[in-house]
XYZ file of N, CA and C in Angstrom:
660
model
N -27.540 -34.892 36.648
C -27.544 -34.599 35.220
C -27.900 -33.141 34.963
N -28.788 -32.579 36.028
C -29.252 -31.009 35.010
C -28.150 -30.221 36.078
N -27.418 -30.255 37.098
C -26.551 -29.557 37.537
C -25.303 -29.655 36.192
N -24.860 -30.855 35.749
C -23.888 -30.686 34.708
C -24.098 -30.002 33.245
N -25.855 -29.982 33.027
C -26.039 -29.429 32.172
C -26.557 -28.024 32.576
N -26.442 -27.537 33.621
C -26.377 -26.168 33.922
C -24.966 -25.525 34.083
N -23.331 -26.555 34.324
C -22.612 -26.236 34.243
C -22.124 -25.930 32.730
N -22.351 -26.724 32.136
C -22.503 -27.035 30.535
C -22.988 -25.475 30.372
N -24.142 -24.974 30.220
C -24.434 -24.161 30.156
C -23.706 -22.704 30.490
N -23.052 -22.618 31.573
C -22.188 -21.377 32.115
C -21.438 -21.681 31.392
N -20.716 -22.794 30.939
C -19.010 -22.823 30.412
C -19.332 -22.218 28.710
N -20.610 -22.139 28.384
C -21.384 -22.102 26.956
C -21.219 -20.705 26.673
N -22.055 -20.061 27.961
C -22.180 -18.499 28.185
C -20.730 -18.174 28.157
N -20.021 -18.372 29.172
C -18.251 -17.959 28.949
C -17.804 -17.727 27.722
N -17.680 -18.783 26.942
C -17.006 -18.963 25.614
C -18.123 -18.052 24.780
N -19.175 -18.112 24.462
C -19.906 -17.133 23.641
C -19.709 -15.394 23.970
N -19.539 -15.296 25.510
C -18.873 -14.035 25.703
C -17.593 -13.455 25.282
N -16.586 -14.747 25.263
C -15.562 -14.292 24.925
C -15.267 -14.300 23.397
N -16.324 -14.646 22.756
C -16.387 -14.885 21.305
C -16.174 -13.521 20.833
N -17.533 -13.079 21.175
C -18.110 -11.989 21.050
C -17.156 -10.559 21.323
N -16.081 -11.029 22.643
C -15.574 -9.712 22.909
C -14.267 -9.610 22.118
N -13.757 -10.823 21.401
C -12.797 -10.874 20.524
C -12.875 -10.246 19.500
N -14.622 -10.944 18.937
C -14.729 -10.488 17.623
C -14.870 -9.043 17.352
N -14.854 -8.302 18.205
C -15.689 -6.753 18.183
C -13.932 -6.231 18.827
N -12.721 -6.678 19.124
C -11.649 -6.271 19.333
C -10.664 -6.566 18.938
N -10.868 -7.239 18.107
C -9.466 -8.326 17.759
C -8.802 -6.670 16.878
N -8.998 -5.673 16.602
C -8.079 -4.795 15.459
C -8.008 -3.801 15.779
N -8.160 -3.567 17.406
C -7.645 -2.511 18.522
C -6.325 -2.439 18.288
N -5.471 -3.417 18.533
C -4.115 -2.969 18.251
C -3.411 -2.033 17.063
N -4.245 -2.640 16.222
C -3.512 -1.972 14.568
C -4.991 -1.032 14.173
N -5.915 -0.361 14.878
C -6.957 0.547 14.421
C -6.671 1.056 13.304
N -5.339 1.855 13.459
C -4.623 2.763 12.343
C -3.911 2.041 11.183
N -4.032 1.068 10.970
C -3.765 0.267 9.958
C -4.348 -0.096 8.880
N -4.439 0.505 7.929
C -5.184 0.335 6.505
C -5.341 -0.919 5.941
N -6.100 -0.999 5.652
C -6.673 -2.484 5.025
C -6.493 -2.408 3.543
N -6.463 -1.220 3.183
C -6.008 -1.170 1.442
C -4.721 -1.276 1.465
N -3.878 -0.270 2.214
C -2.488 0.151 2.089
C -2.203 -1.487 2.334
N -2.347 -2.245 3.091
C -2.121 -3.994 3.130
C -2.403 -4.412 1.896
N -3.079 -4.639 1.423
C -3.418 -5.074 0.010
C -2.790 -4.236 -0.982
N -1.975 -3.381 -0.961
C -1.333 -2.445 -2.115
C 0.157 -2.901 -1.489
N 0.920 -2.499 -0.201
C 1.940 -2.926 -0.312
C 2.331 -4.501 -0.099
N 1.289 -5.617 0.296
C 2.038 -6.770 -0.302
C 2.327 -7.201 -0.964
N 1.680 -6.069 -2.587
C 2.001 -6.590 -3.991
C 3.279 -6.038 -4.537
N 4.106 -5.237 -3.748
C 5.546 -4.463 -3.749
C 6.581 -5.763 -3.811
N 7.635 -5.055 -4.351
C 9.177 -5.569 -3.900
C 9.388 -5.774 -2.873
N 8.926 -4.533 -2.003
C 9.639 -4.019 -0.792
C 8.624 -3.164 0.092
N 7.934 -4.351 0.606
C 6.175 -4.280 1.363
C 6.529 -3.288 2.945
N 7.536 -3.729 3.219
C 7.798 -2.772 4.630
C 8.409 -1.167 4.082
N 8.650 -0.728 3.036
C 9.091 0.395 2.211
C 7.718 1.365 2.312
N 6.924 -0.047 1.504
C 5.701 1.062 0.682
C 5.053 1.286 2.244
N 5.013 0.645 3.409
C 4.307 0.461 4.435
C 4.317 2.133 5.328
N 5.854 1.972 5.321
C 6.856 3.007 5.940
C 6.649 4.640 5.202
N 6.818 4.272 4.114
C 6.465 5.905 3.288
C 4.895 5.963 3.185
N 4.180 5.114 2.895
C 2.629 6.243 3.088
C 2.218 5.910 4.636
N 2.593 5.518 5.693
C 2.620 5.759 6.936
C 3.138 7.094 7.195
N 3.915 7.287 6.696
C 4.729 8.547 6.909
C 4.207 10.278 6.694
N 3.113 9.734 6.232
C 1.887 10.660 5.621
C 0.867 10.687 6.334
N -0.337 11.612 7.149
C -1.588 11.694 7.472
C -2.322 11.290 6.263
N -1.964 11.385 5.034
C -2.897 11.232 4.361
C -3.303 9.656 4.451
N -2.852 9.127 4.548
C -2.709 7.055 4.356
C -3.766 6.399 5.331
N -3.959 7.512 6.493
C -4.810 7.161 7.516
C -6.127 7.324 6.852
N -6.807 5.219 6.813
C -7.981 4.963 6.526
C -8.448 5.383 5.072
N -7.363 5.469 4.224
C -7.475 6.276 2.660
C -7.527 4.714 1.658
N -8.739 5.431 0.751
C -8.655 4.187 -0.125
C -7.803 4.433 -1.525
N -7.940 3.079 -2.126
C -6.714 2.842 -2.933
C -6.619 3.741 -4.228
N -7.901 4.824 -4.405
C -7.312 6.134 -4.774
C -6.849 6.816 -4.210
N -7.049 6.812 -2.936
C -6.419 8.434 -2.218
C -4.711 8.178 -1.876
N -4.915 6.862 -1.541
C -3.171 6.178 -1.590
C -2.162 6.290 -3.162
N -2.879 5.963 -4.215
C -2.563 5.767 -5.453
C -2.345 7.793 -5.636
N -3.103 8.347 -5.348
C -2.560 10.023 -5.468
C -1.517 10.926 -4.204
N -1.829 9.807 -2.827
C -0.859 10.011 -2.370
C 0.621 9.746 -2.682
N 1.125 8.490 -3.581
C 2.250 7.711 -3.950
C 2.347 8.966 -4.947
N 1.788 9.381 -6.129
C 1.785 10.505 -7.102
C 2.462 11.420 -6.709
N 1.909 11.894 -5.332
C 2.549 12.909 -4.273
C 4.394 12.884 -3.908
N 4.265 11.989 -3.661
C 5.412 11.930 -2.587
C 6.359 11.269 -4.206
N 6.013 10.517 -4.746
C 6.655 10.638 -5.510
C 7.897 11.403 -6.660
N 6.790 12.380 -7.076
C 6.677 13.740 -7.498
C 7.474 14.528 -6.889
N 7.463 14.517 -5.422
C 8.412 15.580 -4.411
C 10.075 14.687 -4.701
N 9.920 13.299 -4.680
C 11.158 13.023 -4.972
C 11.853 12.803 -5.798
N 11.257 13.049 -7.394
C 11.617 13.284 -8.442
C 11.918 14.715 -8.203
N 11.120 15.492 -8.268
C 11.632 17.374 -8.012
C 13.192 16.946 -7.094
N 13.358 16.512 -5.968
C 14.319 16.550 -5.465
C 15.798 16.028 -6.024
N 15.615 14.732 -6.650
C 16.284 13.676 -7.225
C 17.146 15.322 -8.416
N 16.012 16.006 -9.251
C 16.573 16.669 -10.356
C 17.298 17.782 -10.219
N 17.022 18.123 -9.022
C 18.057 19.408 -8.143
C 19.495 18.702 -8.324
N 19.268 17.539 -7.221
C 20.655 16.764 -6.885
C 21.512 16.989 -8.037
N 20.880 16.160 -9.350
C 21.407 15.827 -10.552
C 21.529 17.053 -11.132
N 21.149 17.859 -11.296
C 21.437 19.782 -11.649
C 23.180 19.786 -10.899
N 22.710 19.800 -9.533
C 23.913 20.060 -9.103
C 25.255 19.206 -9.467
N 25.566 17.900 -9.014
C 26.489 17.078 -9.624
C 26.535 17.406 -10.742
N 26.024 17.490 -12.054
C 26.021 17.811 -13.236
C 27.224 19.430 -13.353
N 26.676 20.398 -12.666
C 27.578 21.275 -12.906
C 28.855 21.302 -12.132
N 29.343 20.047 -10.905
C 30.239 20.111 -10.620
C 31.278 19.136 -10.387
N 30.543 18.163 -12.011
C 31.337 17.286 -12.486
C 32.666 17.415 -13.374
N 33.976 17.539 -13.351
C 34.498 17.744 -14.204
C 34.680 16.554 -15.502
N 34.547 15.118 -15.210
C 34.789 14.194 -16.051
C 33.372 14.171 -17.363
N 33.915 14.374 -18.462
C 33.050 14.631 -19.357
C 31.991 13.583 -19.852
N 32.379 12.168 -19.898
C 31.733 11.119 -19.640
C 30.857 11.076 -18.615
N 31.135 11.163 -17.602
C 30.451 11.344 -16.283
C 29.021 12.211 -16.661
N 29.276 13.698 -16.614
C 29.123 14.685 -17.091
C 27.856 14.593 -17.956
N 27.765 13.970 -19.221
C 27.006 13.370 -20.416
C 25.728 12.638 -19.347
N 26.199 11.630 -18.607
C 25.431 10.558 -17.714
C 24.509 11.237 -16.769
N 25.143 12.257 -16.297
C 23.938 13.256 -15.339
C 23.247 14.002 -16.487
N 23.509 14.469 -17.643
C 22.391 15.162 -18.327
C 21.382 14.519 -18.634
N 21.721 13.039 -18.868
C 21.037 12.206 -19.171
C 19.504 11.858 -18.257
N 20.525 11.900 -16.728
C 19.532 11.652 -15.876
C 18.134 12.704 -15.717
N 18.874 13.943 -15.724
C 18.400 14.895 -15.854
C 16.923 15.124 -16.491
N 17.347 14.489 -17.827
C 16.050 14.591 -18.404
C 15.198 13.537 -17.829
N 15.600 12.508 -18.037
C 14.678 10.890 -17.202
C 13.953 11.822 -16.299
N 14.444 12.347 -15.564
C 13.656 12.768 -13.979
C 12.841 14.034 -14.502
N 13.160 14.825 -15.401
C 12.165 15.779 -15.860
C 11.170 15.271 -16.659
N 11.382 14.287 -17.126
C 10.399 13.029 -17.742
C 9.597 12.815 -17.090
N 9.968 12.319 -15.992
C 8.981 11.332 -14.793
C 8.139 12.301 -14.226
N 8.548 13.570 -13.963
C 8.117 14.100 -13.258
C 6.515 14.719 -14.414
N 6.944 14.710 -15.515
C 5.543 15.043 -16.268
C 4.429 13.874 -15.967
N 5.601 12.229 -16.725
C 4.662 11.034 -16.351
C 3.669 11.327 -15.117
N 4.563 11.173 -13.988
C 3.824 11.593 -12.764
C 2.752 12.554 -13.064
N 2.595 13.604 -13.114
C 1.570 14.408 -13.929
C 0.135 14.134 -14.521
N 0.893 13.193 -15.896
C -0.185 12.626 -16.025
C -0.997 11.277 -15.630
N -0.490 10.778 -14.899
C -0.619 9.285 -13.910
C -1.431 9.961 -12.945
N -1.473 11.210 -12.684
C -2.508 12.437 -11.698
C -3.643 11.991 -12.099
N -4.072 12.802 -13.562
C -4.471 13.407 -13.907
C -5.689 11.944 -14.485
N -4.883 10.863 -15.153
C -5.679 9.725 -15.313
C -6.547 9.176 -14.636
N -5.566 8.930 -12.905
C -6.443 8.816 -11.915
C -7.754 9.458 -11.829
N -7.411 10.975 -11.672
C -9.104 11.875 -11.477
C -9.878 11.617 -12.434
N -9.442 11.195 -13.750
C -10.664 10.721 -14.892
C -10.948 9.612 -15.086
N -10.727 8.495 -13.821
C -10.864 7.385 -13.492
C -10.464 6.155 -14.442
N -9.355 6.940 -15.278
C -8.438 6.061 -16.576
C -7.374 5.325 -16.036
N -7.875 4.256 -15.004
C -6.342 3.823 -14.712
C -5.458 3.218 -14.764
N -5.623 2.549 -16.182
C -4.932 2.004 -16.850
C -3.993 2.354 -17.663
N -4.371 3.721 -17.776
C -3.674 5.256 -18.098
C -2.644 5.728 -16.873
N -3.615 5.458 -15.864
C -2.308 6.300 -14.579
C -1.464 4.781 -14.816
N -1.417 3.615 -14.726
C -0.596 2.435 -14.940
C 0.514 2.484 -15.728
N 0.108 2.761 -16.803
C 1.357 3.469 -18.227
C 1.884 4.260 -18.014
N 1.829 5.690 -17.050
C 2.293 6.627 -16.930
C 3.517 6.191 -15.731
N 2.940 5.728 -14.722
C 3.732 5.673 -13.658
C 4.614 4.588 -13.849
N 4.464 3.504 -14.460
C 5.406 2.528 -15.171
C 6.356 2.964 -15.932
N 6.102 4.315 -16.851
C 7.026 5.434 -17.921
C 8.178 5.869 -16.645
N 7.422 5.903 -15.715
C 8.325 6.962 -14.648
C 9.183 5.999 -13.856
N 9.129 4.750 -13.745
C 9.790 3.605 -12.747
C 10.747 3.335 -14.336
N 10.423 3.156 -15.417
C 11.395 2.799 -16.596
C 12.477 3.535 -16.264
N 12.137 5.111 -16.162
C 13.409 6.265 -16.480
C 14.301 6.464 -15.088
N 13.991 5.835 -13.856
C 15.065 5.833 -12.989
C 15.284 4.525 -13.549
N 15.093 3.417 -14.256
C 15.871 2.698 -14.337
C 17.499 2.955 -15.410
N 16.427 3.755 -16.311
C 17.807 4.301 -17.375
C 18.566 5.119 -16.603
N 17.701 5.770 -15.904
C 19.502 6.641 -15.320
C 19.761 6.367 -14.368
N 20.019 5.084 -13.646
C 20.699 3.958 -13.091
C 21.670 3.569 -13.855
N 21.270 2.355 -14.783
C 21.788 2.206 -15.827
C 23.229 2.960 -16.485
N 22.507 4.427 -16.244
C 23.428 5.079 -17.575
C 24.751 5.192 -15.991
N 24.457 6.108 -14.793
C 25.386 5.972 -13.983
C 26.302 4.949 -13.747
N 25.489 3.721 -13.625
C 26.408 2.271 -13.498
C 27.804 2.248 -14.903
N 28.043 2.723 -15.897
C 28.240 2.656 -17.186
C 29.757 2.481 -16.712
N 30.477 1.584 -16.787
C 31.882 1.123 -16.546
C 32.650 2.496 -17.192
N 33.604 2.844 -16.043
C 33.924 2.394 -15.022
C 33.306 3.028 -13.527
N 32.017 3.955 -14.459
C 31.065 4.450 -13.234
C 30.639 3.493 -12.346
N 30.018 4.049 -11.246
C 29.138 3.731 -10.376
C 27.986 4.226 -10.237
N 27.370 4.137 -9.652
C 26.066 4.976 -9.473
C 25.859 5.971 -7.551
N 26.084 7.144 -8.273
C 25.873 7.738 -6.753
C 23.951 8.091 -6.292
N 23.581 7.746 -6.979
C 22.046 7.856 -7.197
C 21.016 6.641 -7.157
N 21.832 5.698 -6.286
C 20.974 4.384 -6.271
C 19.746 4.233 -5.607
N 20.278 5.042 -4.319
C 18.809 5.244 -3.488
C 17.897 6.029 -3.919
N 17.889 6.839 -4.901
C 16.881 8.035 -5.125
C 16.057 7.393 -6.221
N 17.092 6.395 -7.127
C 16.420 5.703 -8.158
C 15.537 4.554 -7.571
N 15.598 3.626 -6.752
C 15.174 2.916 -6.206
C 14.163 3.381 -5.450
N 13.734 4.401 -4.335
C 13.016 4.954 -4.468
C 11.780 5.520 -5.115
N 12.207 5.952 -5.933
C 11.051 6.634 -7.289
C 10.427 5.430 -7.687
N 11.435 4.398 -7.976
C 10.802 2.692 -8.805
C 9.496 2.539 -7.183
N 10.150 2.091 -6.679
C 9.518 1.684 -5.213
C 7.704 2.759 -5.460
N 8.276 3.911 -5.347
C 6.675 4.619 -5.093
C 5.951 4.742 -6.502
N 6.501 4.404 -7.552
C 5.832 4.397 -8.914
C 5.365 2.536 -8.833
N 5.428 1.945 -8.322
C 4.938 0.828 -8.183
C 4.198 1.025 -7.560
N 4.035 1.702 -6.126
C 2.854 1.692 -5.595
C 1.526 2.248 -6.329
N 1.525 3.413 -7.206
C 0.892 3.851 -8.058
C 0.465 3.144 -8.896
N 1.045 2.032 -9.964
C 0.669 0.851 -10.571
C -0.393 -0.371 -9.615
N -0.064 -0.432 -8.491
C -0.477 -1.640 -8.018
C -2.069 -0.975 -7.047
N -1.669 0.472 -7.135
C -3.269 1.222 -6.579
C -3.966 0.875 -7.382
N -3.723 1.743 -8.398
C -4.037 1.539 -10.075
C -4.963 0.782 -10.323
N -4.446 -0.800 -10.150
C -4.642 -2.014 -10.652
C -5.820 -2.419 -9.510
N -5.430 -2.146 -8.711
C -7.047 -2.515 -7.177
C -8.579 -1.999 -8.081
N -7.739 -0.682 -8.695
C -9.355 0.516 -8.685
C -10.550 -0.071 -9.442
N -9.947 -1.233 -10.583
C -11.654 -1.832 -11.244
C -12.378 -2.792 -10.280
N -11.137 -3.178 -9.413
C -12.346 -3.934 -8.301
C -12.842 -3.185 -7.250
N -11.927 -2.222 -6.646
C -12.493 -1.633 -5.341
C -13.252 -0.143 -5.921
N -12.680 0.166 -6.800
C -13.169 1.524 -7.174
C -12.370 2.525 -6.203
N -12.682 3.984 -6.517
C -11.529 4.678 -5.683
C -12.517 4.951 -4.551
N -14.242 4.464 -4.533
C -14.910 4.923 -3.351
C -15.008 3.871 -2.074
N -14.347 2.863 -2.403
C -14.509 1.983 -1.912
C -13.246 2.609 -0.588
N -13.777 2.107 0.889
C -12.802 2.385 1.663
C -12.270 1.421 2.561
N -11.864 1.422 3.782
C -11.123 0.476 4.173
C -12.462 -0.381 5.403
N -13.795 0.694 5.729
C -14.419 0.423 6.479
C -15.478 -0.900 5.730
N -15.431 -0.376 5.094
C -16.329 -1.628 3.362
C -14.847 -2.960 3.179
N -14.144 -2.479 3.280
C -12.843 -3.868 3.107
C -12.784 -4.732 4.355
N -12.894 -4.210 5.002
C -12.919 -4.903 6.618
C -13.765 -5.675 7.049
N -14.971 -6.138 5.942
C -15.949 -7.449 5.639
C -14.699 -8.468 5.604
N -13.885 -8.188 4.595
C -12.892 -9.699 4.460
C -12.318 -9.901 5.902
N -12.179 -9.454 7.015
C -11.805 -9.795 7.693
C -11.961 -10.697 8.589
N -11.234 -12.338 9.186
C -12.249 -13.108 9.311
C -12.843 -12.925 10.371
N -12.623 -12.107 11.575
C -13.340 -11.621 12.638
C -14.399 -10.774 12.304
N -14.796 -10.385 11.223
C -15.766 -9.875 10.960
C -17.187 -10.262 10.408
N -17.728 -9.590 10.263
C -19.189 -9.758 8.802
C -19.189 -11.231 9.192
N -19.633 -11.808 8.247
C -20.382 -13.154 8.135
C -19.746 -13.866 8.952
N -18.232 -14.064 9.365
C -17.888 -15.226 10.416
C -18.307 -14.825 11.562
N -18.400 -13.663 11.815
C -18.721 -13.630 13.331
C -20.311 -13.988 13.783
N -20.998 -13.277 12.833
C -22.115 -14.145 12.854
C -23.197 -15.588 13.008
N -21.881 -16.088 11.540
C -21.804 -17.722 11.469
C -21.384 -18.261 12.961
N -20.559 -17.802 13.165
C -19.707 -18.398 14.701
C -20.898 -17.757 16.190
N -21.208 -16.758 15.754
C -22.568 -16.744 16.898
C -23.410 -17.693 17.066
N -24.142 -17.994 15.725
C -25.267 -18.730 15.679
C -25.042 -20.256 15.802
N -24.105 -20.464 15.568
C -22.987 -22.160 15.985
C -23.017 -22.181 17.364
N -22.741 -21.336 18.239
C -22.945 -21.628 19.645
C -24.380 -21.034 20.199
N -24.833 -20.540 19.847
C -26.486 -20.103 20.021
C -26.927 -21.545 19.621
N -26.752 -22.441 18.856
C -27.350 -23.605 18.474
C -26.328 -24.533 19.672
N -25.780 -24.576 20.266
C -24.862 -25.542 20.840
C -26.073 -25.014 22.290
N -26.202 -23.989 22.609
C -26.684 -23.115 23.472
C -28.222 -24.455 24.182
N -28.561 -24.034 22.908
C -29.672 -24.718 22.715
C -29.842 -26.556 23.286
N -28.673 -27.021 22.494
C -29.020 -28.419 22.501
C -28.679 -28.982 23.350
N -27.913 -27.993 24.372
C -27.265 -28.373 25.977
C -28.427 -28.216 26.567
N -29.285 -27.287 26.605
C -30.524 -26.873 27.433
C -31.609 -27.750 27.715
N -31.608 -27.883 26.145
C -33.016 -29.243 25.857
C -32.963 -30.723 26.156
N -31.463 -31.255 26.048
C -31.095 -32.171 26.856
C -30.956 -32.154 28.294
């Protein structure tokens, strides 16, 4: 009997070791993987998009859901500036006058957005973000109009991806936004990583469950 409960015992130690070396490794693989940016792009359309573009950035590394929410501002912003070049250009080397009308149109939308964007900045830093919410929502509206206006029979739209786009990263800005009354913008990913269930309280709980198993093998 106490040889099996000394085997009992090693097989106890094993499994509590390997508890232990799980719980303290299980997020080696994905280190570089944000725990906000997860919680901001699963609330997307298009969760492997938002994943892909602020990956695509140093800034995203370990950034909380303000510094992400001014990163999206960012990159945004660069692709509105870009989007309004494009549309500058087509515009002057459109000859169809209908057509023609539809890029001025866009034109402005994107010189629009690009203020929205601006102030969707600017809300953020005064911790109004229900303000940056309205703004960056203003700016996902106006690629929708000049979508819209391109699509206009018997148009098409040569600007689908750039519009889709802008929507895509002005959502991410909304859905930062929307984190910040719970997480706040100081809150970071090292403070989020409690929810994790290998972490904080389960790993604990799950220590002291076999520290008590530990026990009642011994005393028997």
């Amino acid at each position: 009997m106490q040889d099996m409960n000394y085997s009992m015992l090693l097989i106890s130690l094993w499994i509590l070791t390997t508890f232990v070396s799980l719980s303290f490794n299980v997020d080696t693989t994905s280190a570089s993987t944000s725990v906000v940016e997860k919680l901001i792009c699963n609330k997307t359309l298009d969760p492997n998009f938002c994943t892909a573009i602020l990956r695509s950035n140093h800034r995203s590394q370990n950034a909380s859901a303000f510094d992400l929410a001014i990163l999206a501002v960012d990159l945004a912003s660069a692709n509105a500036t870009a989007t309004t070049a494009k549309i500058h250009s087509l515009y002057r080397s459109e000859a169809n006058a209908s057509l023609k009308y539809y890029f001025a149109a866009c034109e402005e939308y994107y010189e629009e957005s690009l203020v929205f964007l601006g102030v969707a900045r600017k809300h953020l830093q005064q911790g109004d973000y229900d303000g940056a919410n309205e703004a960056a929502s203003a700016a996902y509206d106006n690629a929708d109009y000049c979508e819209d206006a391109l699509n206009t029979p018997p148009f098409k739209s040569t600007l689908t991806k750039e519009n889709a786009n802008l929507q895509m990263l002005a959502q991410i800005i909304v859905d930062a936004a929307n984190m910040m009354p719970i997480s706040s913008r100081h809150v970071t990913n090292a403070a989020l990583k409690k929810f994790h269930p290998f972490d904080g309280g389960f790993r604990v709980l799950g220590a002291r469950v076999i520290a008590f198993l530990l026990i009642v093998i011994f005393i028997t």
